[in-house]
mmCIF file of C-alpha atoms in Angstrom:
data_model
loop_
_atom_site.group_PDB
_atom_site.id
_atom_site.type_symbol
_atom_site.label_atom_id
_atom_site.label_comp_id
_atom_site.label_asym_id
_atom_site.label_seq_id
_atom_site.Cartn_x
_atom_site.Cartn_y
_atom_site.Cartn_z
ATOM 1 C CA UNK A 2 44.415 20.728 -56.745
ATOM 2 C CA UNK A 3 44.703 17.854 -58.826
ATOM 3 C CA UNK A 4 41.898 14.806 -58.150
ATOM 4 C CA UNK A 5 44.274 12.052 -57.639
ATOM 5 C CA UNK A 6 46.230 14.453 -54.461
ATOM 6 C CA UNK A 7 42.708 14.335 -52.499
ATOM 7 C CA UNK A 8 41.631 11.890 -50.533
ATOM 8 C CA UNK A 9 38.548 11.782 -48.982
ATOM 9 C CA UNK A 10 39.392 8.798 -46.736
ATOM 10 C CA UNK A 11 39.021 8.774 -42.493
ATOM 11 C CA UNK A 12 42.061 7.619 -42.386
ATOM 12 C CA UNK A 13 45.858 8.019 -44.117
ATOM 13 C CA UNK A 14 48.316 5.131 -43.976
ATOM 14 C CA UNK A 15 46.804 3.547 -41.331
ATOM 15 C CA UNK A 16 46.383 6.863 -39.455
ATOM 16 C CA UNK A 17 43.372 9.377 -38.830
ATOM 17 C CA UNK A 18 42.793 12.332 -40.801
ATOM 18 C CA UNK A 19 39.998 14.783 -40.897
ATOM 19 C CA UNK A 20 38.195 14.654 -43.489
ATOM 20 C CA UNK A 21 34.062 14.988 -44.245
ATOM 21 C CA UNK A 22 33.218 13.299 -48.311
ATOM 22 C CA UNK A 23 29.396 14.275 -47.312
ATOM 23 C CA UNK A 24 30.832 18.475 -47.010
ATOM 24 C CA UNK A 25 33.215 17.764 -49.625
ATOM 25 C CA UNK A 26 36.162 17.956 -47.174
ATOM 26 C CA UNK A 27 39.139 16.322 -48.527
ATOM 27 C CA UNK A 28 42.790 16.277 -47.551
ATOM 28 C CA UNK A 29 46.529 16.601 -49.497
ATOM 29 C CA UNK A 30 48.083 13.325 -49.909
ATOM 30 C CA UNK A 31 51.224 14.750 -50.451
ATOM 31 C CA UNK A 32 51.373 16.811 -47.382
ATOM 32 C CA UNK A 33 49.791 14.234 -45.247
ATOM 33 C CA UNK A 34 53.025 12.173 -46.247
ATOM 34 C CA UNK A 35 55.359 14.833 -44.949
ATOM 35 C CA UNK A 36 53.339 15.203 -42.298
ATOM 36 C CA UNK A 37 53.189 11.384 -41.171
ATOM 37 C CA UNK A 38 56.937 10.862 -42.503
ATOM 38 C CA UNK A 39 58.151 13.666 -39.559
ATOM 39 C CA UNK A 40 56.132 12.258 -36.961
ATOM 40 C CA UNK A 41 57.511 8.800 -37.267
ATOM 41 C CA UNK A 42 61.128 9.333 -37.686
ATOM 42 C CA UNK A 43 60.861 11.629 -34.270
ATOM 43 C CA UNK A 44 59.559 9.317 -32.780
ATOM 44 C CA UNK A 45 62.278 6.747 -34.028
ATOM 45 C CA UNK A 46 64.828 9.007 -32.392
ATOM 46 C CA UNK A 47 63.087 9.883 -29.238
ATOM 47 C CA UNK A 48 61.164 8.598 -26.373
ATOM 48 C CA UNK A 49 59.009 11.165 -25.907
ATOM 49 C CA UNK A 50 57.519 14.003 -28.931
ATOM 50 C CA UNK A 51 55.351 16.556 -28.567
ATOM 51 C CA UNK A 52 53.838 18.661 -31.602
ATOM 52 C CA UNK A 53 52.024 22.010 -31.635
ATOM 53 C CA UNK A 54 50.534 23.619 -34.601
ATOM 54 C CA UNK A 55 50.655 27.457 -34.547
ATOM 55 C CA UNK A 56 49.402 29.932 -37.201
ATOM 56 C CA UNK A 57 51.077 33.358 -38.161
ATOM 57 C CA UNK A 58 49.435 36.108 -39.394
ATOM 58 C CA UNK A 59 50.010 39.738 -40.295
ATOM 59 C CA UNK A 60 49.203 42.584 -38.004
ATOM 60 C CA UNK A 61 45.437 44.248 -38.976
ATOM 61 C CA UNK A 62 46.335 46.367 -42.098
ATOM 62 C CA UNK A 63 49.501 45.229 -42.606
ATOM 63 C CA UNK A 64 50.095 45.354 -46.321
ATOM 64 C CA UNK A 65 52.717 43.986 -48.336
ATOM 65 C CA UNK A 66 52.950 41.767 -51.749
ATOM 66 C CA UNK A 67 56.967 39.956 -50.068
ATOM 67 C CA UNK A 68 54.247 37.649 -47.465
ATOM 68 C CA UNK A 69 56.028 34.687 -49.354
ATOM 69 C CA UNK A 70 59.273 35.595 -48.411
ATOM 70 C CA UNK A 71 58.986 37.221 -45.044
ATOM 71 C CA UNK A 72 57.255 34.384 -44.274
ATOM 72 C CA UNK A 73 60.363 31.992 -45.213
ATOM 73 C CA UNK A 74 62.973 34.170 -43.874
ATOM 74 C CA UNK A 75 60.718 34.292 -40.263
ATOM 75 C CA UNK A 76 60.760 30.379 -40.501
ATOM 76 C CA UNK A 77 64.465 30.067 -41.458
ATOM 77 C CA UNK A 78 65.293 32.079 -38.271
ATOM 78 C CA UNK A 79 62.869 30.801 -36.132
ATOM 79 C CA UNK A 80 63.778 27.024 -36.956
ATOM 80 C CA UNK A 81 67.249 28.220 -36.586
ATOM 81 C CA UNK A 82 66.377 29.602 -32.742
ATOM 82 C CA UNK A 83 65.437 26.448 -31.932
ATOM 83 C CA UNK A 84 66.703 24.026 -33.175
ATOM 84 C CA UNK A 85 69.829 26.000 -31.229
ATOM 85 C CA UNK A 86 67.588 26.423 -28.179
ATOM 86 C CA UNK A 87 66.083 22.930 -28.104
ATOM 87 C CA UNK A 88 67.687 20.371 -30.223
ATOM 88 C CA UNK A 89 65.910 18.771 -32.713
ATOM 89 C CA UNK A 90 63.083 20.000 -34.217
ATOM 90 C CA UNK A 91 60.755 19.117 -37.419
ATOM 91 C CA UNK A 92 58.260 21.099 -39.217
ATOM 92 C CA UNK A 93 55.522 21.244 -41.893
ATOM 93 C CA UNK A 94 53.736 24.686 -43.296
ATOM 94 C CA UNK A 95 51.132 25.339 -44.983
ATOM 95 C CA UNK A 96 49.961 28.502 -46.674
ATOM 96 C CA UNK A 97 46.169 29.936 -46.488
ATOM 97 C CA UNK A 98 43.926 32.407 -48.124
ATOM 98 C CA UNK A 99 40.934 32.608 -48.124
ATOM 99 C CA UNK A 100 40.230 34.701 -51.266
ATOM 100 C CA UNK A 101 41.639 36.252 -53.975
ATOM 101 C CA UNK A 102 41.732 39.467 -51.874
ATOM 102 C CA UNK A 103 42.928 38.322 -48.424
ATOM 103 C CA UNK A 104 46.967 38.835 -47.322
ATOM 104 C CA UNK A 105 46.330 35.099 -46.119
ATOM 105 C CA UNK A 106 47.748 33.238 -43.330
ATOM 106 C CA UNK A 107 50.024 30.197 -41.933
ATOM 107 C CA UNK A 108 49.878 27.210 -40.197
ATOM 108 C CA UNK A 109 52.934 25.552 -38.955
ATOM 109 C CA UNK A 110 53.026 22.242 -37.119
ATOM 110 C CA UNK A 111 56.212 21.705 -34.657
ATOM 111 C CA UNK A 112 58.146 18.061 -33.862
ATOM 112 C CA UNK A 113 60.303 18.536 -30.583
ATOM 113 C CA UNK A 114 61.622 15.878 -28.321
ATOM 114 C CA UNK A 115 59.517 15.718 -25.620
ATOM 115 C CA UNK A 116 62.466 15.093 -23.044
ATOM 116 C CA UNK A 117 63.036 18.945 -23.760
ATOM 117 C CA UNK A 118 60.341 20.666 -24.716
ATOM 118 C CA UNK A 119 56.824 20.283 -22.998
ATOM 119 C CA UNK A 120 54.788 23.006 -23.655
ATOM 120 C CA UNK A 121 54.114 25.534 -25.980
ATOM 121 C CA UNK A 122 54.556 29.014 -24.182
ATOM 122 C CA UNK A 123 57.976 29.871 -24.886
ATOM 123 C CA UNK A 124 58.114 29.051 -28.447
ATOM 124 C CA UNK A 125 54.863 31.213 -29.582
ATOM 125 C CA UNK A 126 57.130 33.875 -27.440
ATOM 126 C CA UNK A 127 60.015 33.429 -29.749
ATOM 127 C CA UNK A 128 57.936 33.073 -32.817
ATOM 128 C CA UNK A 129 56.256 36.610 -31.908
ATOM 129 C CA UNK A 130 59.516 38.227 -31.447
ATOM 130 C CA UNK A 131 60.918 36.691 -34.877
ATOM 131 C CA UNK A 132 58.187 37.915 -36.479
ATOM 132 C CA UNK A 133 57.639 41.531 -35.524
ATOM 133 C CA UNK A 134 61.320 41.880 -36.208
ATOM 134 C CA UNK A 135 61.011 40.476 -39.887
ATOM 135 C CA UNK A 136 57.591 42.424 -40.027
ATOM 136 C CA UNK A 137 59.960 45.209 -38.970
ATOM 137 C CA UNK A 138 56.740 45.943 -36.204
ATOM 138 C CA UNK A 139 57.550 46.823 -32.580
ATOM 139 C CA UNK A 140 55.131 43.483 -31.455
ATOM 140 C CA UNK A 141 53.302 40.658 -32.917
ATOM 141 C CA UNK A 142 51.708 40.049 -30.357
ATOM 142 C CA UNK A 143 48.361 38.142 -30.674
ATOM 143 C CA UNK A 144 49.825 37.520 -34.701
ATOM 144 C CA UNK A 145 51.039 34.344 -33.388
ATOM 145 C CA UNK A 146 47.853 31.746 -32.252
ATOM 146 C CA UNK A 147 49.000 28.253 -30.984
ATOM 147 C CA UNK A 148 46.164 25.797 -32.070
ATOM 148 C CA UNK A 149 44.478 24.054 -28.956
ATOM 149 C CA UNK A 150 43.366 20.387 -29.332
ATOM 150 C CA UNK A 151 40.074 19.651 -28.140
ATOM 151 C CA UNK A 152 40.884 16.118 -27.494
ATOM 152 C CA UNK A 153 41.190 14.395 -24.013
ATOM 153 C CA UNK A 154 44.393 12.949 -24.900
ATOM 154 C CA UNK A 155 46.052 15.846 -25.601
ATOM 155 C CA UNK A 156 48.876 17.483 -23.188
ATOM 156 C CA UNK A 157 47.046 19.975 -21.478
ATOM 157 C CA UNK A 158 45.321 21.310 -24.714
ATOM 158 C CA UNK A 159 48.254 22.938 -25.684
ATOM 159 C CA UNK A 160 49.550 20.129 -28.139
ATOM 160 C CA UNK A 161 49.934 16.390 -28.095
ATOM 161 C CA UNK A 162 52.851 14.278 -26.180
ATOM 162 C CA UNK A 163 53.580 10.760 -27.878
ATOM 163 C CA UNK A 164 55.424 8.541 -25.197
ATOM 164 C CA UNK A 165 56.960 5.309 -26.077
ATOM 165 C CA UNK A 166 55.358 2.549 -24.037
ATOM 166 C CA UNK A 167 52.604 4.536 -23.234
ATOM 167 C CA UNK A 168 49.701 2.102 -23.457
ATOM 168 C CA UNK A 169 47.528 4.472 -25.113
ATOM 169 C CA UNK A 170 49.714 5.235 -27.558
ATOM 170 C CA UNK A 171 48.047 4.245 -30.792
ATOM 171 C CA UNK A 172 44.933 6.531 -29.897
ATOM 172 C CA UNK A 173 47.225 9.467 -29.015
ATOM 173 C CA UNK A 174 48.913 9.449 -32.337
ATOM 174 C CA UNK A 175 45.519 8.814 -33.709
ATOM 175 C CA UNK A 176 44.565 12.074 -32.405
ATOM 176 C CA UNK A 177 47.428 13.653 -32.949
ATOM 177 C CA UNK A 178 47.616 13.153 -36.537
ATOM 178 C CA UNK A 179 43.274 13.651 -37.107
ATOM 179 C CA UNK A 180 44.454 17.011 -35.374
ATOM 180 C CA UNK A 181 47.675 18.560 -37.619
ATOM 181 C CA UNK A 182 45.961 16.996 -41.039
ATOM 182 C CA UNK A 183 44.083 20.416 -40.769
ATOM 183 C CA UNK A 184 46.708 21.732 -42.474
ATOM 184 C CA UNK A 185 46.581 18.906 -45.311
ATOM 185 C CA UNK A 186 42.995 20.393 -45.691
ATOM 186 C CA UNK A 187 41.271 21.071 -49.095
ATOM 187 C CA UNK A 188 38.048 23.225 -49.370
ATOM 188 C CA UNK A 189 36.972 24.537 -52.876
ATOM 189 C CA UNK A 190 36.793 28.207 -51.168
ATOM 190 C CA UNK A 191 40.734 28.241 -50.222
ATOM 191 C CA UNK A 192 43.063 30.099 -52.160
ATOM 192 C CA UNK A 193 46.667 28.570 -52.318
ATOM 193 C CA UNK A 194 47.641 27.552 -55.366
ATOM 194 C CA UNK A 195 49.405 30.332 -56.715
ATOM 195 C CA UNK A 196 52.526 30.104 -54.930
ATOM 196 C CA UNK A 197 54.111 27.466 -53.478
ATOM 197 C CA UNK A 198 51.394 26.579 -50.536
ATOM 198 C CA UNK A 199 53.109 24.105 -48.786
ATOM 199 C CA UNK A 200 56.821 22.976 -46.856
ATOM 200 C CA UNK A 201 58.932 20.958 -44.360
ATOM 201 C CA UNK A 202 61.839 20.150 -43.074
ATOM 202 C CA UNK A 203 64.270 17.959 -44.377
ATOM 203 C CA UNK A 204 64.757 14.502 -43.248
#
């Protein structure tokens, strides 16, 4: 990645991110921007959001050199489901390897209005079914992981719920965004360069 994309700040645009200069943890500008843009604007058109951050993965010994595209024609579908299902919905991906040799992973962070949606079960349901039919698999179960925040502000651990004035509000969105710039991450051992490692939704 080019030096003047990382940032090794604590915070982005007046926002947390996590970061660590002394481990030589750094963080995508350009992806924290998508990733800050999407949060605001949903919460410019709703009261309440909530975001989850889920990772997909291929069944053990799955092999296949289409990930790219299966990949984008799960999301496309998926997005599709619910943005049917639920309304309005946002997202930001990022791919993941970890070496040259692995099939890599996912990570996919979620916008929903919160006056709908308020937990994550369901959609990792949908997401698993989506993608054992594009893996052409009879499950995927356990190939879809929903990320749990370990912060106290969080909605029950299973994402984060920004609610306009909510007092705490600032330190929720704090939180919220030190949590999904995981996926703005940059370590020297990731592989994701290759292809197109990155994507959202358009606003």
């Amino acid at each position: 990645m080019k030096d003047y994309l990382k940032t090794f700040h604590e915070s982005f645009q007046d926002l947390k991110i996590n970061t660590n200069a002394e481990l030589g943890f750094c963080c995508h500008k350009e992806i924290l921007g998508e990733l800050r843009q999407r949060l605001i604007s949903m919460q410019q058109r709703h009261s309440q959001v909530f975001v989850i951050m889920m990772s997909v993965l291929f069944p053990a010994g799955y092999a296949t050199a289409a990930g790219n595209e299966l990949f984008t024609r799960f999301l496309a579908d998926f997005i599709r489901h619910e943005r049917s299902a639920y309304g309005d919905v946002e997202y930001v991906w990022r791919f993941e390897r970890e070496n040259d040799d692995s099939m890599g992973h996912w990570h996919v962070v979620l916008y929903y209005n919160a006056n709908v949606v308020q937990g994550s079960f369901v959609h990792r349901i949908s997401a698993e079914k989506y993608w054992a039919k594009m893996l052409d698999v009879d499950s995927a179960v356990g190939r879809i992981h929903v990320s749990e925040p370990k912060s106290g502000l969080s909605y029950r651990h299973d994402g984060f719920k920004l609610r306009r004035g909510d007092t705490e509000l600032d330190k929720v969105r704090n939180d919220c965004f030190s949590w999904i710039s995981y996926v703005a991450k940059f370590r020297p051992n990731i592989v994701a360069e290759k292809n197109k490692s990155y994507g959202c939704s358009q606003l």
